[in-house]
Coordinates of N, CA and C in Angstrom, one line a residue:
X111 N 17.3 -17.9 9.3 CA 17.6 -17.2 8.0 C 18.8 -17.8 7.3
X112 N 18.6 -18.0 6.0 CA 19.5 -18.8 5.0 C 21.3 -17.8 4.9
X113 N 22.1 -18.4 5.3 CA 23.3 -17.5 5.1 C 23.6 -16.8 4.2
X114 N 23.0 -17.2 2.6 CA 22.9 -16.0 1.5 C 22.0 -14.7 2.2
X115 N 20.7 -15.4 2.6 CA 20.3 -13.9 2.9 C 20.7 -12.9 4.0
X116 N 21.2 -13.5 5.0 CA 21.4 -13.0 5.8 C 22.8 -12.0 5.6
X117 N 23.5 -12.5 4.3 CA 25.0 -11.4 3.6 C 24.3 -10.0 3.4
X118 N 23.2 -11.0 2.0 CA 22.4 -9.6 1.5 C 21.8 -8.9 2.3
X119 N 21.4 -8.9 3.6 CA 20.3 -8.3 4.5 C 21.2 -7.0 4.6
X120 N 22.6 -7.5 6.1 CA 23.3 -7.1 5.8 C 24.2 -5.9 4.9
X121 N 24.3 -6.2 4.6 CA 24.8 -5.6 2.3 C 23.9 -4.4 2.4
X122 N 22.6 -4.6 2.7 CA 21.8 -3.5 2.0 C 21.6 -2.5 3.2
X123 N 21.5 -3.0 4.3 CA 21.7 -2.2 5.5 C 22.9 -0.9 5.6
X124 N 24.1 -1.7 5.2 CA 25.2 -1.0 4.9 C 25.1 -0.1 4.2
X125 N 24.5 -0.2 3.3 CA 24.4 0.4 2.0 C 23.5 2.1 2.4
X126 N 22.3 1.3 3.3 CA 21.1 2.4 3.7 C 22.0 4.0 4.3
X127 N 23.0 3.5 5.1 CA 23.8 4.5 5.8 C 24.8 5.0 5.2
X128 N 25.2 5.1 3.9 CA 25.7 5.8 3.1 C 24.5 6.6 2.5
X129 N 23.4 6.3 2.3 CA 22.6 6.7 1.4 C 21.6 8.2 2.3
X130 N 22.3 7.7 3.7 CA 21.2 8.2 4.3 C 20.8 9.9 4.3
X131 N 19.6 10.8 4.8 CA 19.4 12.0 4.2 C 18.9 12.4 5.6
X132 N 19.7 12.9 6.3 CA 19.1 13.5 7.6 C 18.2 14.6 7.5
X133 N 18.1 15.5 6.1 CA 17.0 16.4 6.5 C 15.6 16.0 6.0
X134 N 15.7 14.8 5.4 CA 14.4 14.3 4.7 C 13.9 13.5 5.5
X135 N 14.4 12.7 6.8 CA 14.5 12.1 8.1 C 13.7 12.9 8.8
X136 N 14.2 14.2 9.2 CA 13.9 14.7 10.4 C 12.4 15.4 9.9
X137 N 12.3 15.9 8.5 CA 10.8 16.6 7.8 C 9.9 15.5 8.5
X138 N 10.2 14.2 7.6 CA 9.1 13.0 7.9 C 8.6 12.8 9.8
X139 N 9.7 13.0 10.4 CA 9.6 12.9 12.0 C 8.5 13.8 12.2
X140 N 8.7 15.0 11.5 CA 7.6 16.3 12.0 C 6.8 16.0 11.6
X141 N 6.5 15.3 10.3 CA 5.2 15.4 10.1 C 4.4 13.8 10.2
X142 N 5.0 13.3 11.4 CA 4.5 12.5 12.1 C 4.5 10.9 12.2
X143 N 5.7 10.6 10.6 CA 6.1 9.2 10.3 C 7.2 9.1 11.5
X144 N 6.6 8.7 12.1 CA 7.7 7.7 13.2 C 8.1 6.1 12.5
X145 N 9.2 6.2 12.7 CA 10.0 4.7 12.5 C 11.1 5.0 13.6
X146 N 11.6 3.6 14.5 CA 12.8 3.1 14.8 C 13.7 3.5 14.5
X147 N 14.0 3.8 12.9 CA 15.1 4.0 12.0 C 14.5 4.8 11.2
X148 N 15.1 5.5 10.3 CA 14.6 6.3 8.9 C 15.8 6.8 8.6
X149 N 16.4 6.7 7.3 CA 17.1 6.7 7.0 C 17.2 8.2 5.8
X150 N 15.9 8.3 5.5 CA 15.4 9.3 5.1 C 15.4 9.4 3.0
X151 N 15.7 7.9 2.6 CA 16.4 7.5 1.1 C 14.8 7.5 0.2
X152 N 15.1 8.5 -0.7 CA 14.1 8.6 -1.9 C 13.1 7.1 -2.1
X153 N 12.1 7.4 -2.5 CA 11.5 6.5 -3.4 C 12.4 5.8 -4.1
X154 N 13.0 7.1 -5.6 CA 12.8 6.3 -6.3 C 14.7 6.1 -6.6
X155 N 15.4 6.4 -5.2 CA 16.2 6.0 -5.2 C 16.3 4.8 -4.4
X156 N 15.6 4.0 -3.6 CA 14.9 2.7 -3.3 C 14.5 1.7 -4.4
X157 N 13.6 2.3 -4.8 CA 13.1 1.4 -6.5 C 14.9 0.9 -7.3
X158 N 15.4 2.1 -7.2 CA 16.6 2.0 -8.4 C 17.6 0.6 -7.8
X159 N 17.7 0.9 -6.1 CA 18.6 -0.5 -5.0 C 17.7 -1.6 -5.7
X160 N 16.7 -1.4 -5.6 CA 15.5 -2.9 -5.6 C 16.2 -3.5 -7.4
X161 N 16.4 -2.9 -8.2 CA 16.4 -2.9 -9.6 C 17.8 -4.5 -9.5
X162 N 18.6 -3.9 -8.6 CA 19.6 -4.6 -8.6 C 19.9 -6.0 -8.3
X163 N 18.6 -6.2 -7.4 CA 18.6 -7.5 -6.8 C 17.3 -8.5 -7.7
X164 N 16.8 -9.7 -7.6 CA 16.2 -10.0 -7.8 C 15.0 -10.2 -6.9
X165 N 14.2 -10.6 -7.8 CA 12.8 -10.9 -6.2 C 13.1 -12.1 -6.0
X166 N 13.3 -12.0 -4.4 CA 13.1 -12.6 -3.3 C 12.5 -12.8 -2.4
X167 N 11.5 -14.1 -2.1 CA 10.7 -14.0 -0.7 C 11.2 -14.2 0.4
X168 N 12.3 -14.7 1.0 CA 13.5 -15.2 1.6 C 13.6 -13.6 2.2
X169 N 14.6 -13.2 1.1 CA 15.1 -11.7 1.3 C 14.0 -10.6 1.7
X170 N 12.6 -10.9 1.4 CA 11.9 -9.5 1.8 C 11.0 -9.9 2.7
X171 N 10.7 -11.2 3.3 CA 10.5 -11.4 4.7 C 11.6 -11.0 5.8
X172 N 13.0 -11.4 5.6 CA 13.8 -10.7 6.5 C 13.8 -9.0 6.3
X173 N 13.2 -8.4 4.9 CA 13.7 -7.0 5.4 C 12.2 -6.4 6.2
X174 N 11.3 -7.2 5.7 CA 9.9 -6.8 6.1 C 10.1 -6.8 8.2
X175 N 11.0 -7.7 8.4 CA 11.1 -7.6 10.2 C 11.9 -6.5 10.4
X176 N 12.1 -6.2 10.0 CA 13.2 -4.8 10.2 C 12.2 -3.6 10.4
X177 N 12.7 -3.0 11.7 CA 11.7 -2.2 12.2 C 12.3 -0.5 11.4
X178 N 12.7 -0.7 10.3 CA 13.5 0.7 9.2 C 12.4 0.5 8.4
X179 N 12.0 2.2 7.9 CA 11.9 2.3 7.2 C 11.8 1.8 5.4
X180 N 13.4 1.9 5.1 CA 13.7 1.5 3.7 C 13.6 0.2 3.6
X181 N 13.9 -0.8 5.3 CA 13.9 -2.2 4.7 C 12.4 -2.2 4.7
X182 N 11.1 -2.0 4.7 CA 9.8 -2.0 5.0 C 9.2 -2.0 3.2
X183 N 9.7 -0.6 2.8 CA 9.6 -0.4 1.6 C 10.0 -1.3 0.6
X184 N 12.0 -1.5 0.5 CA 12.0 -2.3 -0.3 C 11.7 -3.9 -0.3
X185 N 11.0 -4.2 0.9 CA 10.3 -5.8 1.2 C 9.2 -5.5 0.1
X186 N 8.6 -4.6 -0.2 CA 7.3 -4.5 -0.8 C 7.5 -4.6 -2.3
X187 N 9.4 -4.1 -2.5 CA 9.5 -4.2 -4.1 C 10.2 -5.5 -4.2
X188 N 10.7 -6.3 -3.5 CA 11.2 -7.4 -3.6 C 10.6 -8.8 -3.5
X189 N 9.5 -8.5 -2.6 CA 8.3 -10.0 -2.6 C 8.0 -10.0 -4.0
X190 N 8.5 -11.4 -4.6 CA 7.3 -11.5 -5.6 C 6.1 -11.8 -5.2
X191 N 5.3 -11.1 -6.1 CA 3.5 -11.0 -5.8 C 2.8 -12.8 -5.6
X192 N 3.3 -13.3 -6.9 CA 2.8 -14.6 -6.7 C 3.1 -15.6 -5.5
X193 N 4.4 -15.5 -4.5 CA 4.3 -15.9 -3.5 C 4.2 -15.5 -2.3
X194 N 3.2 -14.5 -2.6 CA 2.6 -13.3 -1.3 C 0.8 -14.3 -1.3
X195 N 0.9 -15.0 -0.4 CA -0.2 -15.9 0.3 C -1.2 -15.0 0.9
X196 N -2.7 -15.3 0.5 CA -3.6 -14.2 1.5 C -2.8 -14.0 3.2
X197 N -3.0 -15.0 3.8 CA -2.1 -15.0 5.7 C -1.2 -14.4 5.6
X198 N 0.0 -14.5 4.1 CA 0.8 -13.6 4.5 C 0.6 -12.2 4.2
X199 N -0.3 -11.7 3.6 CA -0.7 -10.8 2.9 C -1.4 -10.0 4.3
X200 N -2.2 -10.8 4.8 CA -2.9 -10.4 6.0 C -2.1 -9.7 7.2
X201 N -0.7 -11.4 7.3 CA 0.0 -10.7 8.4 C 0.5 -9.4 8.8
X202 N 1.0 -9.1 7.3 CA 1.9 -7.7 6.7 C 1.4 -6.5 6.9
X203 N -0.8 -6.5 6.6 CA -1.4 -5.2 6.3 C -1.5 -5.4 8.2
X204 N -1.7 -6.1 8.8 CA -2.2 -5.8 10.3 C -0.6 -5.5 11.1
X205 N 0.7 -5.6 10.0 CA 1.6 -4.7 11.0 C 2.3 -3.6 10.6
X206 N 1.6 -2.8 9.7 CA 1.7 -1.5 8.6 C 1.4 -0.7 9.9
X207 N 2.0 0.5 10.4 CA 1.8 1.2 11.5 C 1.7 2.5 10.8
X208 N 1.9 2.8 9.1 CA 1.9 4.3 9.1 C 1.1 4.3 7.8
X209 N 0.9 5.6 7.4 CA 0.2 5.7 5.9 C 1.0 5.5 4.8
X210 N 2.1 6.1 5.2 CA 3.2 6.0 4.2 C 3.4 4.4 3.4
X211 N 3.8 3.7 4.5 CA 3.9 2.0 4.3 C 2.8 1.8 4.1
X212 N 1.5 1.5 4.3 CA 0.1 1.7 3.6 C 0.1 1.1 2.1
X213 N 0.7 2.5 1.2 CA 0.6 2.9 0.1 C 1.5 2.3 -0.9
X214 N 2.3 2.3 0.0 CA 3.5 1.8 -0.3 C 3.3 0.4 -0.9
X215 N 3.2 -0.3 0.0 CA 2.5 -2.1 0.3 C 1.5 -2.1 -0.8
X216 N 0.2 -1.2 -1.0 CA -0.4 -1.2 -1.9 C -0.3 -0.9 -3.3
X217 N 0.7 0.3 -3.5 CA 0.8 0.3 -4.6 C 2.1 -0.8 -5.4
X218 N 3.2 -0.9 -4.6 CA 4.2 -1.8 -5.4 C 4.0 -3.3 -4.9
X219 N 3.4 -4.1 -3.8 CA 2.5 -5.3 -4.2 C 1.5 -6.0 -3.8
X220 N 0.7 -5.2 -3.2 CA -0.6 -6.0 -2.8 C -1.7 -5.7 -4.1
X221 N -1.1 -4.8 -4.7 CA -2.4 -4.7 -5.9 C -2.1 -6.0 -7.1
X222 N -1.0 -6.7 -7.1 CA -0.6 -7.8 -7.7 C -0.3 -9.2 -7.7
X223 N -1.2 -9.2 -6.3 CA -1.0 -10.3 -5.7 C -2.7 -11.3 -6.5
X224 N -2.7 -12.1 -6.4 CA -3.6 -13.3 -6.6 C -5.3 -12.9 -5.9
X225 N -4.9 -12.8 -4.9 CA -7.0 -12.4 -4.1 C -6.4 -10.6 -4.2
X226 N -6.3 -9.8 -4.9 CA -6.0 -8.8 -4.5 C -7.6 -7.9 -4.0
X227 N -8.4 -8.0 -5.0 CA -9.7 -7.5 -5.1 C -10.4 -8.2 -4.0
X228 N -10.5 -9.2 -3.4 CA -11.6 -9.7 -2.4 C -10.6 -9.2 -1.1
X229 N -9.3 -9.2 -1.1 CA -8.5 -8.8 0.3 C -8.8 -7.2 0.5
X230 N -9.0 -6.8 -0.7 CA -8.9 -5.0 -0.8 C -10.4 -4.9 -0.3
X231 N -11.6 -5.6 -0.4 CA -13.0 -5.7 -0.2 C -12.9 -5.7 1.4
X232 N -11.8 -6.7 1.6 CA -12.1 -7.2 3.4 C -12.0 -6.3 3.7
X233 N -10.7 -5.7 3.5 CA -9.8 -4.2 4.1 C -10.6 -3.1 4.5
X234 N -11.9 -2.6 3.1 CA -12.6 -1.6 3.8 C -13.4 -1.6 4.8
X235 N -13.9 -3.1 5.5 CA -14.3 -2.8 6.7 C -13.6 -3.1 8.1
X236 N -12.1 -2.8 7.8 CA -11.3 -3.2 9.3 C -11.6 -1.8 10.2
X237 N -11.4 -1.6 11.4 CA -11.5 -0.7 12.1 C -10.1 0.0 12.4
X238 N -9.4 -0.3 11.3 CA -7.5 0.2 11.3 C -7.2 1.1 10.1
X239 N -6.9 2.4 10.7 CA -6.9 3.7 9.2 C -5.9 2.8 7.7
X240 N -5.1 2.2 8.6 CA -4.1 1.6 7.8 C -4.4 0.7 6.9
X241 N -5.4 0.0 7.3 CA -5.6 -1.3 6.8 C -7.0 -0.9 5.7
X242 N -7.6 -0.1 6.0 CA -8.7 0.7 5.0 C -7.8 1.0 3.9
X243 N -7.0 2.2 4.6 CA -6.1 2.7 3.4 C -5.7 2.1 2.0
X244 N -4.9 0.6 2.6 CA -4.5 -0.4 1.6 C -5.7 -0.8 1.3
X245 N -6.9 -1.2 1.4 CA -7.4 -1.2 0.7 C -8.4 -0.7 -0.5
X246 N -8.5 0.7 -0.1 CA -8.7 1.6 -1.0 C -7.4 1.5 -1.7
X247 N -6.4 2.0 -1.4 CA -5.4 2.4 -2.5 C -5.6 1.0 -3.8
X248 N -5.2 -0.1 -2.9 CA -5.5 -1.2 -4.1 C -6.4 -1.4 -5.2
X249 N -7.8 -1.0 -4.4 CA -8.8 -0.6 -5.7 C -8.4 -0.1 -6.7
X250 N -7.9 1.6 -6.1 CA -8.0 2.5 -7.1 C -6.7 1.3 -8.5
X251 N -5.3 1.0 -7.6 CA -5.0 0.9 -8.9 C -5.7 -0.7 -9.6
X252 N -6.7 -1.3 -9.2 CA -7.5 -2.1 -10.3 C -8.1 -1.8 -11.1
X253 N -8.9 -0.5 -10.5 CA -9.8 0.5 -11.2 C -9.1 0.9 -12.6
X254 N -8.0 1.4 -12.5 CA -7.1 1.7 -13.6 C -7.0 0.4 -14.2
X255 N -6.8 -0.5 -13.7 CA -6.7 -1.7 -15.1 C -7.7 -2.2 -15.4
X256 N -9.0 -1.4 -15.0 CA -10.4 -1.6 -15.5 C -11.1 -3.4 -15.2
X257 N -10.5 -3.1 -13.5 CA -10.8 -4.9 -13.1 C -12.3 -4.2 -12.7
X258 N -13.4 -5.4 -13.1 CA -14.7 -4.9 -12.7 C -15.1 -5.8 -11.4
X259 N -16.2 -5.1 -10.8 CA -16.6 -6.2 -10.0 C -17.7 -6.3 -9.6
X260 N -18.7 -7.4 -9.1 CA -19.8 -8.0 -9.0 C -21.0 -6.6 -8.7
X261 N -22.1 -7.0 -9.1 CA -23.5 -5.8 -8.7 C -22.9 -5.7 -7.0
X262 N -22.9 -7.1 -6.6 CA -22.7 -7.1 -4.3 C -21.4 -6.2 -4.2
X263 N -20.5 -6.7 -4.9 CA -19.2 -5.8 -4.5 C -19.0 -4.5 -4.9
X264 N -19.8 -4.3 -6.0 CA -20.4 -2.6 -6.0 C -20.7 -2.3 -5.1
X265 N -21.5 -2.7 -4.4 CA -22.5 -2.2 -3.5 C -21.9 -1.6 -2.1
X266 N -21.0 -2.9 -2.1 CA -20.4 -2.9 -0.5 C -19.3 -1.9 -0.7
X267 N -18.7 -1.7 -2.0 CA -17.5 -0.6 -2.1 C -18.4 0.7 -1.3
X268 N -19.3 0.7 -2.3 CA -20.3 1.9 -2.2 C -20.9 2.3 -1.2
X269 N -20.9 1.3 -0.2 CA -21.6 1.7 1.3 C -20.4 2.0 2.2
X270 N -19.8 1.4 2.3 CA -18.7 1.2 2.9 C -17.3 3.2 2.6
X271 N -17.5 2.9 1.1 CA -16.9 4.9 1.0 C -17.8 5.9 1.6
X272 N -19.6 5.5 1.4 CA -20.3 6.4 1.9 C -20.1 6.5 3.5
X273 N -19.3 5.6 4.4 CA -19.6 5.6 5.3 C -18.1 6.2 6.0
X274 N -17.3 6.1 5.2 CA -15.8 7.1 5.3 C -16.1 8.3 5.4
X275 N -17.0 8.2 4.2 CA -17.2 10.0 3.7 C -17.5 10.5 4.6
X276 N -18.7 10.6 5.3 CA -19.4 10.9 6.9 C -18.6 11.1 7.6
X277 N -17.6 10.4 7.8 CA -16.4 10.5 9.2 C -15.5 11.6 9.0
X278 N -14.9 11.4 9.5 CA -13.7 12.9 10.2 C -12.4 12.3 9.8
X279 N -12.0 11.4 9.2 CA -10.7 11.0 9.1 C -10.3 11.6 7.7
X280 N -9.2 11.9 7.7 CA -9.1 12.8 6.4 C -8.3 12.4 5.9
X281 N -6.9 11.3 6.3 CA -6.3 10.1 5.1 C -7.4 9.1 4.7
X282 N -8.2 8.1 5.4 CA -9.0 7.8 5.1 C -10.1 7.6 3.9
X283 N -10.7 9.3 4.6 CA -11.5 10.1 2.9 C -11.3 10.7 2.0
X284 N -9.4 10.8 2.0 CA -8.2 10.9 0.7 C -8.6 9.6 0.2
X285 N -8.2 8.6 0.5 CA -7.9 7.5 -0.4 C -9.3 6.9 -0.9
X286 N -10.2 7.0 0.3 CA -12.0 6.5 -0.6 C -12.0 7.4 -2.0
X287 N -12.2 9.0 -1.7 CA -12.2 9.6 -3.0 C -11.4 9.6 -4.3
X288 N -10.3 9.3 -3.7 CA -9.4 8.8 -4.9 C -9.9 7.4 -5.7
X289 N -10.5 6.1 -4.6 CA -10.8 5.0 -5.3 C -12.2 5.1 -6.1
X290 N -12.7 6.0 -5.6 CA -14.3 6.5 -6.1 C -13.8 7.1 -7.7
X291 N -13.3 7.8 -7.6 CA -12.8 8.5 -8.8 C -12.3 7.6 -9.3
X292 N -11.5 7.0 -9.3 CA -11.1 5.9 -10.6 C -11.9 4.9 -11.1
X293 N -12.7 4.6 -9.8 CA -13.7 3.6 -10.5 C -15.0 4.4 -11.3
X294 N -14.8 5.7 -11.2 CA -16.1 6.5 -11.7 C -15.7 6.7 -13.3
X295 N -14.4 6.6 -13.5 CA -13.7 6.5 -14.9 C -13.7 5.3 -15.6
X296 N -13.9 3.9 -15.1 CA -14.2 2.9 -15.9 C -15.0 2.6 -17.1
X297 N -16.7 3.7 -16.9 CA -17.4 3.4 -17.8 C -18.4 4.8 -17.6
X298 N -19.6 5.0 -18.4 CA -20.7 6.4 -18.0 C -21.7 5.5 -16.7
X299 N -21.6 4.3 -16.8 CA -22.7 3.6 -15.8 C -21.9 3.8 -14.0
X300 N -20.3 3.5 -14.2 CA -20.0 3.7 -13.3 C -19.7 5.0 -12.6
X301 N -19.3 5.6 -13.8 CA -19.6 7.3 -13.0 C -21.3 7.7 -12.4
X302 N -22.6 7.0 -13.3 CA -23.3 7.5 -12.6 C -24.0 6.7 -10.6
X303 N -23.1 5.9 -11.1 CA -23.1 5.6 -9.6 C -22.3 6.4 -8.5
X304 N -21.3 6.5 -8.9 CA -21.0 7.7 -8.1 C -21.5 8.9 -7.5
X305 N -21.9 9.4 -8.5 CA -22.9 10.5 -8.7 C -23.6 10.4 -8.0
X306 N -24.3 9.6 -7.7 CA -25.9 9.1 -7.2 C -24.8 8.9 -5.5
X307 N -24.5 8.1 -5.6 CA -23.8 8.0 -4.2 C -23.3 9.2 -3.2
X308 N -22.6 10.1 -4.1 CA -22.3 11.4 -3.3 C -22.8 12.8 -3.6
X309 N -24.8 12.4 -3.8 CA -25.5 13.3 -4.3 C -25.8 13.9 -3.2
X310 N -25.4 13.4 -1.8 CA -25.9 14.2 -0.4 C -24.7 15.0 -0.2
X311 N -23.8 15.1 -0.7 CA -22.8 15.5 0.1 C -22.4 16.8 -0.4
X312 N -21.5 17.5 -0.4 CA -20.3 18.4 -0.6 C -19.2 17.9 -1.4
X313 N -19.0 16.7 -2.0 CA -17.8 16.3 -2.1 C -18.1 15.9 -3.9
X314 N -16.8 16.0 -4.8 CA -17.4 15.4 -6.3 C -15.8 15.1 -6.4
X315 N -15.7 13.8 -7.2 CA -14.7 13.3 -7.5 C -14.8 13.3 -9.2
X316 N -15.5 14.2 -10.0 CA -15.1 14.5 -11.4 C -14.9 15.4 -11.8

């Protein structure tokens, strides 16, 4: 590790333990986010730390090893997207251990990375809640920027949520219904695929 970054690492660590919030720590414990560390520091008082620094890939590979919380998060506001590589992109989603970091990863940078839409494709068929997750989540926010995709990658989204939906996992068939619904908002053709898709079910995303 380069001795600049290793100040900044440092620096922000320090920083975490002024910041820190033991009763928003100990909530998250109960309700089942285990971390090493937790420090217990807001979103979007994390976003505000990140504001300060520039992106760095140096700096948010070292914070991404950090088995804390906040350094996990703000690795995800600090990678710039363009030099987040599919492998490394891969390495990252296979050591995401919670839902929180999931979403996290997906919403501030895997949805802006370069393969975002074919990695978010792979994602839905891993056999890891986690690793589905990010990829649903990613969809949905493409879906919002109205990225389209192929008749086949229809298809496989569409088998692939029908096949969440069926199961028992209930982060899981949060995040498919969420991507279902966004994508059902792009156009009337793509809502009526939805429709048609979860005409067996109990479930409506409009």
């Amino acid at each position: 590790m380069k001795p600049e970054t290793l100040k900044i690492l440092k620096q922000i660590k320090s920083r975490f333990r002024l910041m820190m919030n033991g009763v928003v720590a100990h909530s998250m414990r109960n309700k089942g986010l285990d971390y090493k560390i937790n420090w217990g520091i807001s979103f979007p008082e994390l976003k505000r730390m990140a504001n300060e620094y520039d992106k760095d890939y140096d700096l948010a590979i070292a914070l991404w090893k950090e088995d804390i919380r906040e350094c996990k998060i703000l690795a995800t506001l600090l990678m710039p997207p363009n030099e987040m590589l599919v492998d490394m992109a891969e390495l990252w989603v296979s050591e995401i251990t919670n839902y929180e970091i999931a979403e996290m990863a997906a919403f501030n940078l895997f949805q802006y990375i370069d393969d975002a839409k074919n990695l978010a494709l792979k994602w839905l068929s891993s056999d890891k809640d986690t690793v589905m997750i990010c990829g649903y989540n990613v969809l949905s926010r493409l879906f919002i920027k109205d990225k389209k995709l192929s008749f086949r990658e229809i298809n496989e989204f569409i088998d692939q949520s029908q096949a969440v939906l069926d199961g028992d996992n209930i982060p899981v068939r949060h995040a498919a219904l969420n991507s279902l619904s966004r994508f059902s908002e792009i156009s009337d053709e793509h809502k009526r695929i939805v429709v048609t898709a979860l005409k067996n079910t109990n479930l409506s995303v409009l």
